[in-house]
CSV table of C-alpha atoms in Angstrom, one decimal:
chain,number,residue,atom,x,y,z
Y,760,VAL,CA,-17.2,77.7,-190.6
Y,761,GLY,CA,-13.4,78.4,-190.5
Y,762,ASP,CA,-12.7,74.7,-190.1
Y,763,LEU,CA,-15.0,73.9,-193.1
Y,764,LEU,CA,-13.3,76.5,-195.2
Y,765,GLU,CA,-9.9,74.8,-194.6
Y,766,GLU,CA,-11.4,71.3,-195.4
Y,767,TYR,CA,-13.5,72.5,-198.4
Y,768,PRO,CA,-11.7,75.6,-199.8
Y,769,THR,CA,-13.5,75.5,-203.2
Y,770,ASP,CA,-17.0,75.6,-201.6
Y,771,SER,CA,-16.7,79.0,-200.0
Y,772,ILE,CA,-19.7,80.2,-202.0
Y,773,THR,CA,-21.9,77.7,-200.3
Y,774,LEU,CA,-20.7,78.8,-196.9
Y,775,ILE,CA,-21.3,82.4,-197.8
Y,776,ARG,CA,-24.8,81.7,-198.9
Y,777,LEU,CA,-25.3,79.7,-195.8
Y,778,ASN,CA,-24.8,82.9,-193.8
Y,779,GLY,CA,-27.9,84.1,-195.6
Y,780,LEU,CA,-30.0,81.7,-193.4
Y,781,LEU,CA,-30.7,84.5,-190.9
Y,782,HIS,CA,-33.6,85.2,-188.8
Y,783,SER,CA,-34.4,88.7,-187.5
Y,784,ASP,CA,-36.2,89.9,-184.5
Y,785,ASP,CA,-39.1,92.2,-185.4
Y,786,ASN,CA,-38.2,94.5,-182.4
Y,787,CYS,CA,-34.5,95.1,-183.3
Y,788,ALA,CA,-32.5,95.8,-186.4
Y,789,SER,CA,-29.7,93.3,-185.8
Y,790,LYS,CA,-29.6,89.9,-187.5
Y,791,THR,CA,-28.4,86.8,-185.8
Y,792,LEU,CA,-27.0,83.6,-187.4
Y,793,VAL,CA,-29.0,80.6,-186.3
Y,794,ALA,CA,-27.0,78.0,-184.5
Y,795,VAL,CA,-26.7,75.1,-186.9
Y,796,ASP,CA,-25.2,71.7,-186.2
Y,797,PRO,CA,-21.8,71.4,-188.1
Y,798,THR,CA,-23.0,68.2,-189.6
Y,799,VAL,CA,-25.7,70.1,-191.4
Y,800,VAL,CA,-23.2,72.5,-192.9
Y,801,GLN,CA,-21.0,69.6,-193.9
Y,802,ASN,CA,-23.9,67.8,-195.6
Y,803,LEU,CA,-24.7,70.9,-197.6
Y,804,ILE,CA,-21.2,70.9,-199.0
Y,805,ILE,CA,-20.7,67.2,-199.5
Y,806,TYR,CA,-24.1,66.6,-201.1
Y,807,ASN,CA,-24.2,69.9,-202.9
Y,808,LEU,CA,-27.4,71.0,-201.2
Y,809,SER,CA,-28.6,74.5,-201.5
Y,810,PRO,CA,-29.0,76.6,-198.3
Y,811,GLN,CA,-32.8,76.5,-198.9
Y,812,ASP,CA,-32.6,72.8,-198.2
Y,813,ALA,CA,-31.0,73.3,-194.9
Y,814,ASP,CA,-34.3,73.9,-193.1
Y,815,GLN,CA,-35.1,70.2,-193.7
Y,816,LEU,CA,-32.0,69.2,-191.7
Y,817,LEU,CA,-32.6,71.5,-188.8
Y,818,GLU,CA,-34.4,70.6,-185.6
Y,819,LYS,CA,-38.1,71.4,-185.6
Y,820,ARG,CA,-37.8,74.2,-183.1
Y,821,VAL,CA,-35.2,75.9,-185.3
Y,822,ARG,CA,-37.0,75.2,-188.6
Y,823,SER,CA,-40.1,77.0,-187.3
Y,824,ARG,CA,-38.0,80.2,-187.4
Y,825,PHE,CA,-37.9,80.0,-191.2
Y,826,SER,CA,-41.6,79.3,-191.7
Y,827,HIS,CA,-42.3,82.8,-192.7
Y,828,ARG,CA,-39.6,82.9,-195.4
Y,829,LYS,CA,-40.4,83.0,-199.1
Y,830,ILE,CA,-38.1,82.2,-202.0
Y,831,LEU,CA,-38.7,84.5,-205.0
Y,832,PHE,CA,-37.5,83.5,-208.4
Y,833,LEU,CA,-37.1,86.7,-210.5
Y,834,PRO,CA,-37.8,86.5,-214.3
Y,835,PRO,CA,-34.8,86.8,-216.6
Y,836,SER,CA,-33.6,90.3,-217.4
Y,837,ARG,CA,-33.9,91.7,-220.9
Y,838,GLU,CA,-30.1,91.2,-221.5
Y,839,GLU,CA,-30.5,87.5,-220.4
Y,840,VAL,CA,-33.5,87.0,-222.8
Y,841,ASP,CA,-31.5,88.5,-225.7
Y,842,SER,CA,-28.6,86.3,-224.9
Y,843,LEU,CA,-30.8,83.2,-224.8
Y,844,LEU,CA,-32.5,84.1,-228.1
Y,845,GLU,CA,-29.1,84.6,-229.7
Y,846,HIS,CA,-27.8,81.2,-228.7
Y,847,LEU,CA,-30.7,78.8,-228.3
Y,848,PRO,CA,-32.1,78.7,-231.8
Y,849,SER,CA,-28.7,79.0,-233.5
Y,850,LEU,CA,-26.8,76.0,-234.9
Y,851,PRO,CA,-23.3,75.3,-233.7
Y,852,ALA,CA,-20.5,75.9,-236.2
Y,853,ASP,CA,-19.1,72.3,-235.7
Y,854,SER,CA,-22.5,70.6,-236.4
Y,855,SER,CA,-22.9,67.9,-239.0
Y,856,PHE,CA,-24.9,70.3,-241.3
Y,857,PRO,CA,-23.2,71.8,-244.3
Y,858,SER,CA,-21.3,75.0,-243.4
Y,859,GLY,CA,-23.2,77.1,-245.9
Y,860,TYR,CA,-26.6,76.0,-244.4
Y,861,VAL,CA,-25.4,76.7,-240.8
Y,862,SER,CA,-24.3,80.3,-241.7
Y,863,GLN,CA,-27.5,80.9,-243.6
Y,864,PHE,CA,-29.6,79.6,-240.8
Y,865,ASN,CA,-27.8,81.6,-238.1
Y,866,GLU,CA,-27.9,84.8,-240.2
Y,867,LYS,CA,-31.6,84.4,-240.5
Y,868,ILE,CA,-32.0,84.1,-236.8
Y,869,LYS,CA,-30.0,87.3,-236.2
Y,870,ASN,CA,-32.3,89.1,-238.7
Y,871,ILE,CA,-35.4,87.9,-237.1
Y,872,THR,CA,-34.4,88.7,-233.5
Y,873,SER,CA,-33.3,92.2,-234.5
Y,874,ASP,CA,-36.6,92.9,-236.3
Y,875,PRO,CA,-38.8,95.5,-234.4
Y,876,ARG,CA,-41.8,93.4,-235.2
Y,877,PHE,CA,-40.3,90.4,-233.5
Y,878,LYS,CA,-39.3,92.4,-230.5
Y,879,ASP,CA,-42.8,93.7,-230.1
Y,880,MET,CA,-44.1,90.2,-230.4
Y,881,LEU,CA,-41.6,88.9,-227.8
Y,882,ARG,CA,-42.6,91.7,-225.4
Y,883,THR,CA,-46.2,90.6,-225.7
Y,884,PHE,CA,-45.3,87.1,-225.0
Y,885,LEU,CA,-43.1,87.9,-222.0
Y,886,ASN,CA,-45.8,90.1,-220.5
Y,887,ALA,CA,-47.9,87.0,-220.1
Y,888,ASN,CA,-45.2,84.6,-219.0
Y,889,SER,CA,-41.6,85.7,-218.5
Y,890,THR,CA,-40.0,82.4,-217.3
Y,891,VAL,CA,-37.1,80.7,-219.0
Y,892,ASN,CA,-39.2,77.6,-219.4
Y,893,SER,CA,-41.9,79.4,-221.3
Y,894,LEU,CA,-39.3,81.0,-223.6
Y,895,LEU,CA,-37.9,77.5,-224.3
Y,896,LYS,CA,-41.4,76.3,-225.2
Y,897,PHE,CA,-41.9,79.3,-227.4
Y,898,ILE,CA,-38.7,78.6,-229.4
Y,899,PHE,CA,-39.5,74.9,-229.5
Y,900,ARG,CA,-42.9,75.5,-231.1
Y,901,ALA,CA,-41.4,77.9,-233.6
Y,902,VAL,CA,-38.8,75.3,-234.7
Y,903,SER,CA,-41.5,72.6,-234.8
Y,904,SER,CA,-43.6,74.6,-237.3
Y,905,MET,CA,-40.5,75.5,-239.5
Y,906,ASN,CA,-40.9,75.0,-243.2
Y,907,LEU,CA,-39.1,71.7,-243.9
Y,908,GLU,CA,-38.5,72.5,-247.6
Y,909,SER,CA,-36.5,75.6,-246.9
Y,910,GLY,CA,-35.2,74.5,-243.5
Y,911,ILE,CA,-35.1,78.1,-242.4
Y,912,LEU,CA,-37.0,79.8,-239.6
Y,913,SER,CA,-39.0,82.9,-240.4
Y,914,LEU,CA,-40.9,85.6,-238.6
Y,915,GLU,CA,-44.2,83.9,-239.5
Y,916,THR,CA,-43.1,80.7,-237.7
Y,917,PHE,CA,-42.6,82.7,-234.5
Y,918,LYS,CA,-46.0,84.4,-235.0
Y,919,ALA,CA,-47.6,80.9,-235.3
Y,920,ALA,CA,-45.8,79.8,-232.1
Y,921,LEU,CA,-47.1,82.8,-230.3
Y,922,SER,CA,-50.6,82.3,-231.5
Y,923,SER,CA,-50.7,78.7,-230.4
Y,924,MET,CA,-49.5,79.6,-226.9
Y,925,GLN,CA,-52.0,82.4,-226.2
Y,926,ARG,CA,-55.5,82.0,-224.8
Y,927,GLN,CA,-57.3,83.3,-227.8
Y,928,PRO,CA,-60.9,83.2,-226.4
Y,929,LYS,CA,-60.2,85.8,-223.8
Y,930,LEU,CA,-58.5,88.1,-226.3
Y,931,GLU,CA,-61.5,87.8,-228.6
Y,932,ALA,CA,-63.7,88.7,-225.7
Y,933,VAL,CA,-61.8,91.9,-225.1
Y,934,ARG,CA,-61.7,92.8,-228.8
Y,935,ASP,CA,-65.5,92.6,-228.9
Y,936,CYS,CA,-66.1,94.8,-225.8
Y,937,SER,CA,-67.7,98.2,-226.0
Y,938,ILE,CA,-65.7,101.3,-225.1
Y,939,LEU,CA,-67.5,101.5,-221.8
Y,940,GLU,CA,-66.7,97.9,-221.0
Y,941,LEU,CA,-63.0,98.5,-221.7
Y,942,TYR,CA,-63.1,101.5,-219.3
Y,943,LEU,CA,-64.5,99.2,-216.6
Y,944,LEU,CA,-61.9,96.5,-217.2
Y,945,VAL,CA,-59.1,99.1,-217.1
Y,946,CYS,CA,-60.5,100.4,-213.8
Y,947,MET,CA,-60.5,97.0,-212.3
Y,948,ARG,CA,-56.9,96.5,-213.4
Y,949,ARG,CA,-55.9,99.8,-211.9
Y,950,LEU,CA,-57.4,98.8,-208.6
Y,951,GLU,CA,-55.4,95.5,-208.7
Y,952,VAL,CA,-52.2,97.5,-209.4
Y,953,LYS,CA,-53.0,99.5,-206.3
Y,954,GLU,CA,-53.0,96.2,-204.4
Y,955,GLN,CA,-56.8,96.4,-203.8
Y,956,SER,CA,-57.5,92.7,-203.8
Y,957,LEU,CA,-61.3,93.0,-203.4
Y,958,TYR,CA,-63.4,95.6,-205.3
Y,959,ASN,CA,-67.0,95.9,-206.3
Y,960,PHE,CA,-69.0,97.9,-208.8
Y,961,ILE,CA,-69.1,100.9,-206.4
Y,962,SER,CA,-65.3,101.0,-206.1
Y,963,VAL,CA,-64.9,100.5,-209.8
Y,964,MET,CA,-67.1,103.5,-210.4
Y,965,LYS,CA,-65.0,105.6,-208.1
Y,966,GLU,CA,-61.9,104.7,-210.2
Y,967,TYR,CA,-63.9,105.4,-213.3
Y,968,LYS,CA,-64.6,108.9,-212.0
Y,969,THR,CA,-60.9,109.4,-211.2
Y,970,ILE,CA,-60.0,108.6,-214.8
Y,971,HIS,CA,-62.6,110.9,-216.2
Y,972,ASP,CA,-61.6,113.8,-213.9
Y,973,SER,CA,-57.9,113.3,-214.5
Y,974,PHE,CA,-57.9,113.0,-218.3
Y,975,GLN,CA,-61.1,114.9,-219.1
Y,976,THR,CA,-62.4,112.2,-221.4
Y,977,SER,CA,-65.5,112.6,-223.4
Y,978,ASP,CA,-66.6,109.0,-222.7
Y,979,HIS,CA,-68.7,109.6,-219.6
Y,980,TYR,CA,-71.7,107.4,-218.9
Y,981,ALA,CA,-74.4,107.3,-216.3
Y,982,GLN,CA,-74.1,104.8,-213.4
Y,983,ASN,CA,-77.1,102.8,-214.5
Y,984,VAL,CA,-75.6,102.4,-218.0
Y,985,CYS,CA,-72.3,101.3,-216.4
Y,986,LEU,CA,-74.1,98.8,-214.3
Y,987,ARG,CA,-75.6,97.1,-217.4
Y,988,ALA,CA,-72.1,97.0,-219.0
Y,989,PHE,CA,-70.7,95.5,-215.8
Y,990,GLU,CA,-73.3,92.8,-215.8
Y,991,HIS,CA,-72.6,92.2,-219.5
Y,992,LEU,CA,-68.9,91.6,-218.7
Y,993,ARG,CA,-70.0,89.1,-216.0
Y,994,GLU,CA,-72.3,87.3,-218.5
Y,995,ARG,CA,-69.4,87.0,-221.0
Y,996,GLU,CA,-67.2,85.6,-218.2
Y,997,VAL,CA,-64.6,88.3,-218.5
Y,998,ILE,CA,-65.2,89.0,-214.8
Y,999,CYS,CA,-66.9,87.0,-212.0
Y,1000,TYR,CA,-67.8,87.2,-208.4
Y,1001,ALA,CA,-64.8,86.7,-206.2
Y,1002,GLU,CA,-66.6,84.5,-203.7
Y,1003,ASN,CA,-70.0,82.8,-203.2
Y,1004,ARG,CA,-70.6,84.5,-199.9
Y,1005,GLY,CA,-72.7,87.6,-199.8
Y,1006,GLN,CA,-75.3,86.4,-202.3
Y,1007,SER,CA,-77.9,88.3,-200.3
Y,1008,GLN,CA,-76.1,91.5,-201.4
Y,1009,THR,CA,-77.1,93.4,-204.5
Y,1010,GLY,CA,-74.7,93.1,-207.5
Y,1011,GLU,CA,-73.2,96.5,-206.9
Y,1012,TYR,CA,-71.7,95.5,-203.6
Y,1013,ARG,CA,-70.5,92.0,-204.2
Y,1014,PRO,CA,-66.7,91.7,-204.6
Y,1015,MET,CA,-65.6,90.9,-208.2
Y,1016,LYS,CA,-62.4,89.8,-209.9
Y,1017,LEU,CA,-60.9,89.8,-213.4
Y,1018,LEU,CA,-60.7,86.6,-215.4
Y,1019,ILE,CA,-58.2,87.9,-217.9
Y,1020,LEU,CA,-54.5,88.6,-217.5
Y,1021,ALA,CA,-53.1,92.1,-217.7
Y,1022,SER,CA,-51.3,91.1,-220.9
Y,1023,GLU,CA,-54.5,89.9,-222.4
Y,1024,LEU,CA,-56.3,93.1,-221.6
Y,1025,HIS,CA,-53.4,95.1,-223.0
Y,1026,GLN,CA,-53.2,93.1,-226.2
Y,1027,GLY,CA,-56.9,93.0,-226.6
Y,1028,MET,CA,-57.1,96.8,-226.3
Y,1029,ARG,CA,-54.3,97.3,-228.8
Y,1030,SER,CA,-56.1,95.2,-231.4
Y,1031,HIS,CA,-59.5,96.7,-230.6
Y,1032,ALA,CA,-61.2,98.4,-233.7
Y,1033,CYS,CA,-61.8,101.8,-232.0
Y,1034,CYS,CA,-60.2,101.8,-228.6
Y,1035,PRO,CA,-59.5,105.4,-227.6
């Protein structure tokens, strides 16, 4: 590594990141750097390869040590999103458009992005998909639906873009649910948050009882009524059986899963006519 630093002094970041290619023994706290052929390291620098590509250049016996590794791509922070929204839709000052139009256009963008209604709309959108790519698609759709006569973006164009990117049928299904059905959907979502991957009607009812006991709600229904509501949700394809196995079991004991996203449930409940 020292020799490579002398030969490629501007690529110290690559070498530092290369040291992240560590494997650890489950039985000890220390970490050991895997022995890598110097040619591999050199190729990473010369061809500008990322350390994640290094495993493809290693011997098979060494590569197996990285088989359990996962690469996680975190969504952009709120500050990064705000920065993107400030720069991406804006027109550059040295563009071929008239200077008066550029300043008017950019001032309108600032007004829209600072509007609380836009921030609330953006929060709803990012809850469903918080990747930079989805944000670019959102901005592109807004620009594509811009009024060509005025040539200026508006809050309505962003609303239209959001509406075109959402899965409306699922939202409508949630809006049309009864209060009891909403309770059951919330219970299933709470079980998922608790990392309970498989749950059935019995476990959902236990969660329902927990909510009722904790918040002392007046919305308390008998188990047979809840079972009918549960079946109604399945018929409307808001939930479904998690697997085909266990068909001999009664419906109360078969594992289920939600067919709606957390953001869709949240938005559907917010727009529900009488959600408590």
